[in-house]
Amino acid sequence: MTDYFEVHARDGAARVGELRLESPRTTPALVDDVLEDAGSLWSADRDVPEGDESTLTVLPHRAFPGGTAPEVQESFAVDYPDVDYPSVAVVSSEHATDHGTDAYAVSDVQSITGHGAALVEAVVNTRKAIPADTALLFSGVATPRNVAVLAYAGVDCFDETAAVVKGMEGRYLTTDEAYFLEDLEDLPCSCPACQQPREEFTRKDCAEHNVNALEAELGIVRRRIRDGRLRDYVEGQARHDQWLTAAMRELDSQWGYLEERTPILRDAQINAATEDTIRRVEIQRFADRVTTRYRNRFSNPLVLVPCSATKPYSESQSHRQFHDAVQWRGHLVSMTSPIGVVPQELETTYPAQQYDTVVTGRWSEDEKGFVSSVLERYLERNEYPKIIAHVPDEGYRDIVERVEEALDLEIIYTVPEGGHPTDDESLANLSAALSGELKYAKREREHNTVRAIADYLLGDGAGDDLFTDIQTTSRYPKIQVRDREDTQLATMVPQYGTLSFTLEGAKRWVDSDAPTKRVEIDGFVPHGSVLAPGVVDADEEIRVGDEVIVEGPKAFGVGRAEMFGREMQSSTRGIACEIRHVEEK
Amino acid sequence: MTDYFEVHARDGAARVGELRLESPRTTPALVDDVLEDAGSLWSADRDVPEGDESTLTVLPHRAFPGGTAPEVQESFAVDYPDVDYPSVAVVSSEHATDHGTDAYAVSDVQSITGHGAALVEAVVNTRKAIPADTALLFSGVATPRNVAVLAYAGVDCFDETAAVVKGMEGRYLTTDEAYFLEDLEDLPCSCPACQQPREEFTRKDCAEHNVNALEAELGIVRRRIRDGRLRDYVEGQARHDQWLTAAMRELDSQWGYLEERTPILRDAQINAATEDTIRRVEIQRFADRVTTRYRNRFSNPLVLVPCSATKPYSESQSHRQFHDAVQWRGHLVSMTSPIGVVPQELETTYPAQQYDTVVTGRWSEDEKGFVSSVLERYLERNEYPKIIAHVPDEGYRDIVERVEEALDLEIIYTVPEGGHPTDDESLANLSAALSGELKYAKREREHNTVRAIADYLLGDGAGDDLFTDIQTTSRYPKIQVRDREDTQLATMVPQYGTLSFTLEGAKRWVDSDAPTKRVEIDGFVPHGSVLAPGVVDADEEIRVGDEVIVEGPKAFGVGRAEMFGREMQSSTRGIACEIRHVEEK
Amino acid sequence: MSKPTPDVYEQGKGMDAHNKVMREIRSRKEASYDPHEPTRVWLDEDNTPGGVKRSLTIILNTGGCRWARAGGCTMCGYVAESVDGGSVSHEALMNQIDVCLEHEADNADEPAELIKIYTSGSFLDEREVGAETRRAIGETFADRERIVLESLPDFVDREKIADFTRHSIDTDIAIGLETATDRVRHDCVNKYFDFADFEDACAEAAEANAEAGDDADAGIKAYLLMKPPFLTESEAVEDMISSIERCADVDGCHTVSMNPCNVQRYTMVDELYFRDGYRPPWLWSVAHVLEQTADVDAIVVSDPVGHGSDRGPHNCQDCDDRVQKAIKDFDLRQDPTVFEQVSCECEGTWEVVLERERSFNQPLTR
Amino acid sequence: MSKPTPDVYEQGKGMDAHNKVMREIRSRKEASYDPHEPTRVWLDEDNTPGGVKRSLTIILNTGGCRWARAGGCTMCGYVAESVDGGSVSHEALMNQIDVCLEHEADNADEPAELIKIYTSGSFLDEREVGAETRRAIGETFADRERIVLESLPDFVDREKIADFTRHSIDTDIAIGLETATDRVRHDCVNKYFDFADFEDACAEAAEANAEAGDDADAGIKAYLLMKPPFLTESEAVEDMISSIERCADVDGCHTVSMNPCNVQRYTMVDELYFRDGYRPPWLWSVAHVLEQTADVDAIVVSDPVGHGSDRGPHNCQDCDDRVQKAIKDFDLRQDPTVFEQVSCECEGTWEVVLERERSFNQPLTR
């Protein structure tokens, strides 16, 4: 039972949480002033302390520093008592287990900090062993430079200690460096400690500055998590120390850990500013879904076009010009780095609508490789009577030609060498290449759009399983899906290109062959939110943002997940999902 | 004449300068309080102001905002008066010209800020038109987020204006974002303005905070320039806004502008943390010199080995093991990203000894492409009786195999599949592959080292031109080069792997066919430093850090360049080069 | 180094450049119009020396502004709405008047007391509107109380005014003075006449007024341009306040209408705007000028066009409608306390812009 | 959840684990030594109850510590320097003594007043040094003033002591107590005896002293380990102060030697150190303990080995030599004011480490 910690917001592995002490504290945060250490059992026998709700008590512990042999860890392992106040267990990252406490302090922090792979392994190991709604404490390591990456990896609580120690050692910490104080001619900071003449600035002041800088950085981190944009921050911030970049990359390799914790949609921009963006869960997941779940339902030729900076693409000037030439005679698929390919039906889905990239017209080999492989997989799965590539030279044409060769296709290129897709000549070529093709109707377009989104969201074939016999009303992109009797089943949500089901839609979904994601609840009828304690079981496939079926002995409903599946299972606090519609059984 | 601005330190296009006002100001800096605007000639006729040395006077001007037609700019162009106090001319980035003032304010700043290519074009254009030792002022655009990139591009002076305006608009500026004040639950900063309850924090406070944050960031920028590490900072910082990343990349494409301003050596680490590091001048220049200037002089087989984290490589544990196996029977060339290939003689040169990369064992396609192309060019220029690749699978082997195929070579691989170069088996293979080969002597090694460094520093063939008939003394890496009569010619400087010439060495250099870099001075005998006004002419090829011949009617000397060639020509203040040895004529 | 020269450019050179550029810009627009239709017509209310009146405004299509054809004013895009090439016949112009009268009959309960005729040129220029047409129009509106006629100052002539006063119509000549500062009018607006020409026109109108005796009044309504290109917000405000004061001081000029610049397509201002080199004035600036000049001896009005849009005068979006309403209120009541009723957080931003905007960092906001 | 258990581990389990790990670590070292050579020998000066004396220190190679062969102390790497396998013969041991005497003759003007013999085990354990050898050594050094003999407390026996006192040599038994706290000695050091055993040994020595009468003194010199693994800097300091106080209180124990832990190869401490899990103590801690215990009723000395290096006790590099010098000075003069003479900026860091280091964030510095 974690009575004293609750997760309020998630951004990948990072969370904004709340230490529910007498005066609550929002994490990631420094906890020096509320941490009470009952002491080490290495140096003395200790009583279990009284404890109280104003502090987080570190229960008597035997900490194993880095390098402690497994046998020693095993034989000296401590069983933590069950207490009724906020408590912390000390665990080694190599042998972490669930002790029923609210928080866990990692004993080998000094060994794992400074090494990307070690840090990631330690956090992932520990997080796997302890419940999702418990706080992870790293003592003695946080600095203004590393704390964003530590929080990004999934650490919740920190202390001033390293900042103070480094300050006393004469290191002036900023988010980018640990400057030698004696090298600084002036103090590049405006915190109170730095508001004095340089020559009067002591190491104690330096320590104070370091703590101020750390506090400020944690403020940025909390804001970024709330905004769903910590990763964007880390893609810049991590560059200031090699091991932090390594840590970010290693974490990207921990697909299972990170994917589970990454929402399927979010109201935040994705900055594609470095080569590491390609390895983001959101990007890889999109590419995966487009190439394994989505299926083209149009019988028209494929028209490959370049992406546009304006999102959704169809609102851009260039895509309007393409559209004027195509006139619903072709199936538009946009090529883009770092997303891959985006069929027109999915242009509003996350993150196709939310990413923003650096425009220089230069493609890296890795970008080309990634987009080529996505396009190749896409074309292996989807057959077209004709393929038209309406793309400029740089990057795009390269990629199309690679795939053309790899799959032995015949592709018509409509942009002359050196030309631009919006040139009159290019547009005329495009139109000519489609001459004689039939236009598809608005109805077909809309039906295919909601089916494609169903594929993308729910799984391969879901669009056909759910939406074979439908009618659509309202204007794109706010399409409403209705059955033949005019009963509404779902609505397309244009901000993220997702679907919101009605109760009737949910029932149809449950009855269909399409995979559902279910939250099993206790015998009550939820209104508004389902809290974690009310969850009996939840599919492990559930991700934050997923449409979920909520069912229990007394109720059937549909809503949106606010936790991932295993988090719902293991949490004892917090909102598991938000109910949209519910009915009593 | 720029009497009132002097450049003290350079880091690529960025400089630490000094506005020599009554109270001097170190740039990059805010100049609000010392800027006196004599006013616009659009709104009224203006007298040339009195002016004084406490302020920087903006002379009466007609500013052309972005979008002003060239004809209008031309016909309304202003001739600035020649004044004897610190003065600023307002110029449009499209039509900048030298007006003899100490500083230049760019009139179309609002149009170029926010657009990477436009910014870079504007700065490069303006910098080309105005003398090197004048300050560039961007008014009304600096924010904590963009100012590092602006300074990196070559801007010296800024003001609080944009920070204040954004603050009054309710935007809370940090180095990573422009947060909407109303979105912030707490203030992620420790500046004096932020030391109050959130609910009492007004837009005026926000403006004050923004200015504080901007000042602090400028402090970091100045420190980074002095440390020669602004680029490392920008590789992280630029990620926080797409246009800043675009600007960094566009600047990399301005090879002429950036290369001229980049020192050939520097006592600072290079962080290779992003894919953009490959495009750094230092990296490209190294690759260029290794493949066009350096020439292998050993007749032994080539042994390709992986780089090590320890620098110079020969001091690493792995390279000691390689050495124990090779025993001077092979020519060791290290393969490394993002440097390319490093022959053993050049292991101490900049930046082979100064770069530090992110260790994850993962190679990007671009890294592989770059290293392959360097290796290929290297092997086209240097022939070996035998090539041994003592490299592990990941990345390295790929690259070697690509080059093997491209050049139709036959390469012996000594590391078994899945093995590591320091495994016993690998080392035994390596030794076996070299069995029967002759060892080269220490003398040969040392002679070839100083010759290779001469090639690298001075040009193709320089090593032979200068150092055919030499002896070497002292211990590697502090080798002294002497002629047959024991007169010292040069010393190898192990920190940067460069050569310091003696007067005798300088004379030999001048007499040789090797290209020299010359600074022509007036009729005086310099001691210590040569100041810019004393320079009559200087080779445009001179870069900061270059060994230069200093000669005038009265003196012949040798020293190290502190400015690049064109800067020496056009500057009227500052140290042009440091003299090491000089003699009167 | 050159020597300091107080007047740093040649007068004619700037005009040539402006005209060349404006000609090029205007040439991109392809459009032509029916000479039998007015450019625009609408009903409104206006403050006049005789009080607030119901008005019928007519933009007459007269073949357009000759100056604009040469290049013309940097902010003006109207030319392109005129008939291509030459002049418009008497019959066509009278057809346009008929269309306007029909519009009035269809949309108003009773005839407007005030008629306003603009031509995007000069109504009193006989190459645009011949004497025959002018007189016919005078007769057409003989039953109205008041008429406003647009003209460049050169064409203001007591005889032509008498064509209206003789029907006992109070007659105002609307002159697009833009600013009282010749330098700004020439260099920023690219309008070629001087303030002295305006003063002469006012004198002519005063004479016409005297000649008309008690039958009718005649006078001048000055149109000023708030924030021409190249000026900062504070320069624009200062220039506007002094311009209003100078106009009000001229005998014969009884009304000043301040037009905040808006960004019209196919103008030099639009080119600047597109490249982030121009921002229309703040509505706070308009309000501030009206407040500051409330006590001058003239009616001062302003009717911001396109308020609240990026291309029109605007504040922060939140308060645009409120401030616009206060301005319209002031137009009718001339009571500066109306501005005390409106406030917004963005006023602080505007104050900072006034304080900090320089011509080498403008525009500071969007 | 398990119920709270005050004593949370099984006593023997920890020892087994430590031993298993230490055995594995030690097994990595491959080396063997000549049983006819002492492990080490050197000349120095030492503070003794009889004043400061010239000393000859002998590390006798006796076939090594039996305990170490079972696994042994977590910080001790000496075992590996002993003879492989079994015990060393009487002749070999006496050869070692001869080598030492030659060293002394070669390097000192006159014979040392004080002889110190360590064995990396127990000199008084007859399985290491037989009675015959012990007696022969007693005779060899009969002309010296004082002898120090290393032993585990179990082997301290008045009879064995008498083999030396009978030659009128003042005899001190050096016991590697490490700490007075049994828990720390067991769990952190992995030494199996208890403080009570030490007290018994002291009583035995006191008895031997009484029996020797005025001919010679006999007593115990306790060796303590400053900062065993798993303790924080402040825990180590506190444990050391209390250990010194407790030792000094024991009758028969007249000297305490505090050994700051240094990181020896092939030890558990080295494993921790290699993985950033251990830092040797600060020299400030050593100085602090000496200052704090200056008034106890015993000589307290410390001779930090490897001071200033990363693997030995150290401060910030800048001040290591100065602080080491003060400690050596204190050893001889027992005057705590010597520490007032040294200061360094890093003292502030050390204070912060004392305040903030926890076993779950250690080590806070390198």
mmCIF file of N, CA and C in Angstrom, chain A residues 176-177 179 183-185 188 190-192 212 216 219-220 223-224 226 229 233 236 239-240 242 246 249 253 272-275 279 356-358 362 364-366, chain B residues 176-177 179 183-185 188 190-192 212 216 219-220 223-224 226 229 233 236 239-240 242 246 249 253 272-275 279 356-358 362 364-366:
data_model
loop_
_atom_site.group_PDB
_atom_site.id
_atom_site.type_symbol
_atom_site.label_atom_id
_atom_site.label_comp_id
_atom_site.label_asym_id
_atom_site.label_seq_id
_atom_site.Cartn_x
_atom_site.Cartn_y
_atom_site.Cartn_z
ATOM 1 N N ASP A 176 24.767 23.202 -17.804
ATOM 2 C CA ASP A 176 25.624 22.697 -18.871
ATOM 3 C C ASP A 176 26.999 22.248 -18.416
ATOM 4 N N GLU A 177 27.426 22.624 -17.236
ATOM 5 C CA GLU A 177 28.815 22.355 -16.879
ATOM 6 C C GLU A 177 29.001 22.309 -15.365
ATOM 7 N N TYR A 179 31.756 24.134 -13.711
ATOM 8 C CA TYR A 179 32.904 25.020 -13.906
ATOM 9 C C TYR A 179 33.765 25.044 -12.653
ATOM 10 N N ASP A 183 37.991 29.552 -12.264
ATOM 11 C CA ASP A 183 38.062 29.964 -13.664
ATOM 12 C C ASP A 183 37.051 31.050 -14.017
ATOM 13 N N LEU A 184 36.091 31.253 -13.147
ATOM 14 C CA LEU A 184 35.003 32.169 -13.495
ATOM 15 C C LEU A 184 35.374 33.605 -13.139
ATOM 16 N N GLU A 185 35.341 34.458 -14.163
ATOM 17 C CA GLU A 185 35.600 35.865 -13.902
ATOM 18 C C GLU A 185 34.353 36.566 -13.413
ATOM 19 N N PRO A 188 27.810 33.522 -13.922
ATOM 20 C CA PRO A 188 26.762 33.531 -14.939
ATOM 21 C C PRO A 188 25.419 33.076 -14.388
ATOM 22 N N SER A 190 21.794 34.516 -11.828
ATOM 23 C CA SER A 190 21.156 35.638 -11.151
ATOM 24 C C SER A 190 20.505 35.210 -9.845
ATOM 25 N N CYS A 191 20.916 34.072 -9.296
ATOM 26 C CA CYS A 191 20.313 33.627 -8.040
ATOM 27 C C CYS A 191 20.826 34.496 -6.895
ATOM 28 N N PRO A 192 20.144 34.482 -5.774
ATOM 29 C CA PRO A 192 20.541 35.371 -4.671
ATOM 30 C C PRO A 192 22.001 35.161 -4.256
ATOM 31 N N ASN A 212 20.410 26.305 -5.684
ATOM 32 C CA ASN A 212 19.435 27.135 -6.396
ATOM 33 C C ASN A 212 19.290 26.683 -7.846
ATOM 34 N N ALA A 216 15.929 25.164 -9.612
ATOM 35 C CA ALA A 216 15.361 25.776 -10.815
ATOM 36 C C ALA A 216 15.209 24.730 -11.919
ATOM 37 N N GLY A 219 12.320 22.648 -11.436
ATOM 38 C CA GLY A 219 11.104 23.367 -11.834
ATOM 39 C C GLY A 219 10.843 23.190 -13.323
ATOM 40 N N ILE A 220 11.893 23.311 -14.111
ATOM 41 C CA ILE A 220 11.771 23.103 -15.565
ATOM 42 C C ILE A 220 11.332 21.668 -15.842
ATOM 43 N N ARG A 223 7.655 21.144 -15.086
ATOM 44 C CA ARG A 223 6.840 21.792 -16.115
ATOM 45 C C ARG A 223 6.867 20.969 -17.405
ATOM 46 N N ARG A 224 8.052 20.499 -17.763
ATOM 47 C CA ARG A 224 8.195 19.734 -18.994
ATOM 48 C C ARG A 224 7.420 18.427 -18.945
ATOM 49 N N ARG A 226 4.719 17.874 -17.150
ATOM 50 C CA ARG A 226 3.304 18.257 -17.271
ATOM 51 C C ARG A 226 2.946 18.565 -18.718
ATOM 52 N N ARG A 229 6.679 17.200 -22.555
ATOM 53 C CA ARG A 229 7.780 17.581 -23.446
ATOM 54 C C ARG A 229 9.147 17.429 -22.805
ATOM 55 N N TYR A 233 13.197 18.307 -24.224
ATOM 56 C CA TYR A 233 14.187 19.021 -23.427
ATOM 57 C C TYR A 233 15.476 18.205 -23.319
ATOM 58 N N GLY A 236 18.130 18.106 -26.001
ATOM 59 C CA GLY A 236 19.143 19.157 -25.952
ATOM 60 C C GLY A 236 20.018 19.023 -24.727
ATOM 61 N N ARG A 239 23.070 16.665 -24.123
ATOM 62 C CA ARG A 239 24.306 16.845 -24.898
ATOM 63 C C ARG A 239 25.416 17.466 -24.062
ATOM 64 N N HIS A 240 25.054 18.014 -22.918
ATOM 65 C CA HIS A 240 26.061 18.712 -22.139
ATOM 66 C C HIS A 240 26.970 17.776 -21.349
ATOM 67 N N GLN A 242 28.567 13.661 -21.936
ATOM 68 C CA GLN A 242 28.528 12.480 -22.804
ATOM 69 C C GLN A 242 27.708 11.352 -22.180
ATOM 70 N N ALA A 246 24.535 9.215 -23.604
ATOM 71 C CA ALA A 246 24.562 7.746 -23.623
ATOM 72 C C ALA A 246 23.345 7.196 -22.879
ATOM 73 N N ARG A 249 20.246 7.425 -24.949
ATOM 74 C CA ARG A 249 20.239 6.419 -26.019
ATOM 75 C C ARG A 249 20.011 5.014 -25.472
ATOM 76 N N SER A 253 16.895 2.096 -26.010
ATOM 77 C CA SER A 253 17.052 0.670 -26.287
ATOM 78 C C SER A 253 16.207 -0.187 -25.354
ATOM 79 N N ALA A 272 11.669 17.429 -33.611
ATOM 80 C CA ALA A 272 12.617 16.508 -34.235
ATOM 81 C C ALA A 272 13.871 17.289 -34.567
ATOM 82 N N ALA A 273 14.734 17.421 -33.558
ATOM 83 C CA ALA A 273 15.898 18.293 -33.725
ATOM 84 C C ALA A 273 17.212 17.533 -33.765
ATOM 85 N N THR A 274 17.196 16.246 -33.457
ATOM 86 C CA THR A 274 18.447 15.485 -33.515
ATOM 87 C C THR A 274 18.179 14.118 -34.114
ATOM 88 N N GLU A 275 19.264 13.387 -34.374
ATOM 89 C CA GLU A 275 19.114 12.071 -34.963
ATOM 90 C C GLU A 275 18.477 11.103 -33.976
ATOM 91 N N ARG A 279 14.485 7.501 -32.773
ATOM 92 C CA ARG A 279 14.370 6.353 -31.878
ATOM 93 C C ARG A 279 13.339 6.573 -30.773
ATOM 94 N N ASP A 356 7.422 18.520 -35.286
ATOM 95 C CA ASP A 356 7.943 19.691 -35.965
ATOM 96 C C ASP A 356 9.421 19.438 -36.182
ATOM 97 N N THR A 357 9.877 19.600 -37.397
ATOM 98 C CA THR A 357 11.249 19.228 -37.677
ATOM 99 C C THR A 357 12.078 20.433 -38.108
ATOM 100 N N VAL A 358 13.376 20.237 -38.131
ATOM 101 C CA VAL A 358 14.281 21.314 -38.519
ATOM 102 C C VAL A 358 14.357 21.365 -40.029
ATOM 103 N N ARG A 362 18.239 19.163 -45.768
ATOM 104 C CA ARG A 362 19.297 18.164 -45.753
ATOM 105 C C ARG A 362 18.785 16.883 -45.086
ATOM 106 N N SER A 364 19.816 13.199 -43.459
ATOM 107 C CA SER A 364 20.933 12.367 -43.029
ATOM 108 C C SER A 364 20.729 10.960 -43.582
ATOM 109 N N GLU A 365 21.815 10.190 -43.624
ATOM 110 C CA GLU A 365 21.718 8.820 -44.109
ATOM 111 C C GLU A 365 20.759 8.016 -43.237
ATOM 112 N N ASP A 366 20.770 8.315 -41.951
ATOM 113 C CA ASP A 366 19.890 7.561 -41.055
ATOM 114 C C ASP A 366 18.431 7.892 -41.305
ATOM 115 N N ASP B 176 15.284 27.248 -22.425
ATOM 116 C CA ASP B 176 14.705 26.204 -23.268
ATOM 117 C C ASP B 176 13.348 26.548 -23.859
ATOM 118 N N GLU B 177 12.676 27.552 -23.324
ATOM 119 C CA GLU B 177 11.296 27.754 -23.757
ATOM 120 C C GLU B 177 10.856 29.201 -23.547
ATOM 121 N N TYR B 179 7.631 30.026 -21.925
ATOM 122 C CA TYR B 179 6.426 29.497 -21.296
ATOM 123 C C TYR B 179 5.355 30.581 -21.177
ATOM 124 N N ASP B 183 0.550 29.364 -17.439
ATOM 125 C CA ASP B 183 0.677 27.911 -17.347
ATOM 126 C C ASP B 183 1.577 27.474 -16.198
ATOM 127 N N LEU B 184 2.339 28.399 -15.651
ATOM 128 C CA LEU B 184 3.323 28.003 -14.644
ATOM 129 C C LEU B 184 2.701 27.974 -13.257
ATOM 130 N N GLU B 185 2.796 26.831 -12.634
ATOM 131 C CA GLU B 185 2.304 26.724 -11.266
ATOM 132 C C GLU B 185 3.345 27.216 -10.277
ATOM 133 N N PRO B 188 10.228 28.289 -12.215
ATOM 134 C CA PRO B 188 11.429 27.449 -12.241
ATOM 135 C C PRO B 188 12.696 28.285 -12.339
ATOM 136 N N SER B 190 15.617 30.907 -9.806
ATOM 137 C CA SER B 190 15.954 31.411 -8.484
ATOM 138 C C SER B 190 16.438 32.848 -8.539
ATOM 139 N N CYS B 191 16.094 33.579 -9.582
ATOM 140 C CA CYS B 191 16.536 34.972 -9.657
ATOM 141 C C CYS B 191 15.703 35.811 -8.693
ATOM 142 N N PRO B 192 16.179 36.988 -8.352
ATOM 143 C CA PRO B 192 15.481 37.799 -7.356
ATOM 144 C C PRO B 192 14.014 38.045 -7.726
ATOM 145 N N ASN B 212 17.018 38.855 -16.285
ATOM 146 C CA ASN B 212 17.976 38.120 -15.462
ATOM 147 C C ASN B 212 18.437 36.844 -16.160
ATOM 148 N N ALA B 216 22.228 35.932 -17.392
ATOM 149 C CA ALA B 216 22.905 34.716 -16.946
ATOM 150 C C ALA B 216 23.385 33.908 -18.145
ATOM 151 N N GLY B 219 26.410 35.238 -19.574
ATOM 152 C CA GLY B 219 27.569 34.859 -18.761
ATOM 153 C C GLY B 219 28.107 33.497 -19.186
ATOM 154 N N ILE B 220 27.197 32.576 -19.395
ATOM 155 C CA ILE B 220 27.599 31.241 -19.863
ATOM 156 C C ILE B 220 28.271 31.345 -21.234
ATOM 157 N N ARG B 223 31.778 32.680 -20.951
ATOM 158 C CA ARG B 223 32.658 31.657 -20.400
ATOM 159 C C ARG B 223 32.985 30.597 -21.450
ATOM 160 N N ARG B 224 31.966 30.190 -22.169
ATOM 161 C CA ARG B 224 32.138 29.151 -23.181
ATOM 162 C C ARG B 224 33.063 29.619 -24.303
ATOM 163 N N ARG B 226 35.467 31.821 -24.018
ATOM 164 C CA ARG B 226 36.818 31.817 -23.443
ATOM 165 C C ARG B 226 37.365 30.400 -23.360
ATOM 166 N N ARG B 229 34.557 26.496 -26.059
ATOM 167 C CA ARG B 229 33.587 25.398 -26.067
ATOM 168 C C ARG B 229 32.160 25.855 -26.327
ATOM 169 N N TYR B 233 28.345 23.733 -26.439
ATOM 170 C CA TYR B 233 27.134 24.203 -25.762
ATOM 171 C C TYR B 233 25.974 24.308 -26.742
ATOM 172 N N GLY B 236 23.855 21.379 -27.828
ATOM 173 C CA GLY B 236 22.728 21.053 -26.964
ATOM 174 C C GLY B 236 21.672 22.147 -27.007
ATOM 175 N N ARG B 239 18.932 22.817 -29.670
ATOM 176 C CA ARG B 239 17.815 21.868 -29.857
ATOM 177 C C ARG B 239 16.509 22.381 -29.296
ATOM 178 N N HIS B 240 16.601 23.426 -28.480
ATOM 179 C CA HIS B 240 15.379 23.883 -27.826
ATOM 180 C C HIS B 240 14.488 24.724 -28.731
ATOM 181 N N GLN B 242 13.597 24.848 -33.087
ATOM 182 C CA GLN B 242 13.947 24.284 -34.395
ATOM 183 C C GLN B 242 14.785 25.254 -35.220
ATOM 184 N N ALA B 246 18.437 24.779 -37.033
ATOM 185 C CA ALA B 246 18.605 25.085 -38.457
ATOM 186 C C ALA B 246 19.736 26.094 -38.643
ATOM 187 N N ARG B 249 23.090 24.462 -38.298
ATOM 188 C CA ARG B 249 23.415 23.658 -39.477
ATOM 189 C C ARG B 249 23.740 24.538 -40.677
ATOM 190 N N SER B 253 27.263 25.081 -43.080
ATOM 191 C CA SER B 253 27.355 25.094 -44.547
ATOM 192 C C SER B 253 28.127 26.313 -45.039
ATOM 193 N N ALA B 272 31.548 15.079 -28.866
ATOM 194 C CA ALA B 272 30.859 14.545 -30.044
ATOM 195 C C ALA B 272 29.574 13.885 -29.573
ATOM 196 N N ALA B 273 28.556 14.704 -29.398
ATOM 197 C CA ALA B 273 27.331 14.191 -28.787
ATOM 198 C C ALA B 273 26.155 14.142 -29.743
ATOM 199 N N THR B 274 26.295 14.727 -30.926
ATOM 200 C CA THR B 274 25.187 14.674 -31.881
ATOM 201 C C THR B 274 25.743 14.434 -33.277
ATOM 202 N N GLU B 275 24.839 14.201 -34.209
ATOM 203 C CA GLU B 275 25.271 13.935 -35.575
ATOM 204 C C GLU B 275 25.850 15.191 -36.209
ATOM 205 N N ARG B 279 30.035 17.678 -38.791
ATOM 206 C CA ARG B 279 30.155 18.816 -39.697
ATOM 207 C C ARG B 279 30.934 19.983 -39.105
ATOM 208 N N ASP B 356 35.841 13.802 -27.420
ATOM 209 C CA ASP B 356 35.283 12.801 -26.510
ATOM 210 C C ASP B 356 33.908 12.455 -27.062
ATOM 211 N N THR B 357 33.657 11.186 -27.211
ATOM 212 C CA THR B 357 32.413 10.815 -27.878
ATOM 213 C C THR B 357 31.512 10.021 -26.946
ATOM 214 N N VAL B 358 30.282 9.857 -27.339
ATOM 215 C CA VAL B 358 29.314 9.119 -26.537
ATOM 216 C C VAL B 358 29.495 7.635 -26.795
ATOM 217 N N ARG B 362 26.977 2.068 -30.701
ATOM 218 C CA ARG B 362 26.077 2.136 -31.848
ATOM 219 C C ARG B 362 26.653 3.130 -32.860
ATOM 220 N N SER B 364 25.877 5.379 -36.267
ATOM 221 C CA SER B 364 24.826 5.825 -37.177
ATOM 222 C C SER B 364 25.318 5.622 -38.601
ATOM 223 N N GLU B 365 24.374 5.608 -39.527
ATOM 224 C CA GLU B 365 24.735 5.459 -40.932
ATOM 225 C C GLU B 365 25.637 6.600 -41.381
ATOM 226 N N ASP B 366 25.370 7.772 -40.851
ATOM 227 C CA ASP B 366 26.167 8.922 -41.258
ATOM 228 C C ASP B 366 27.591 8.817 -40.750
#
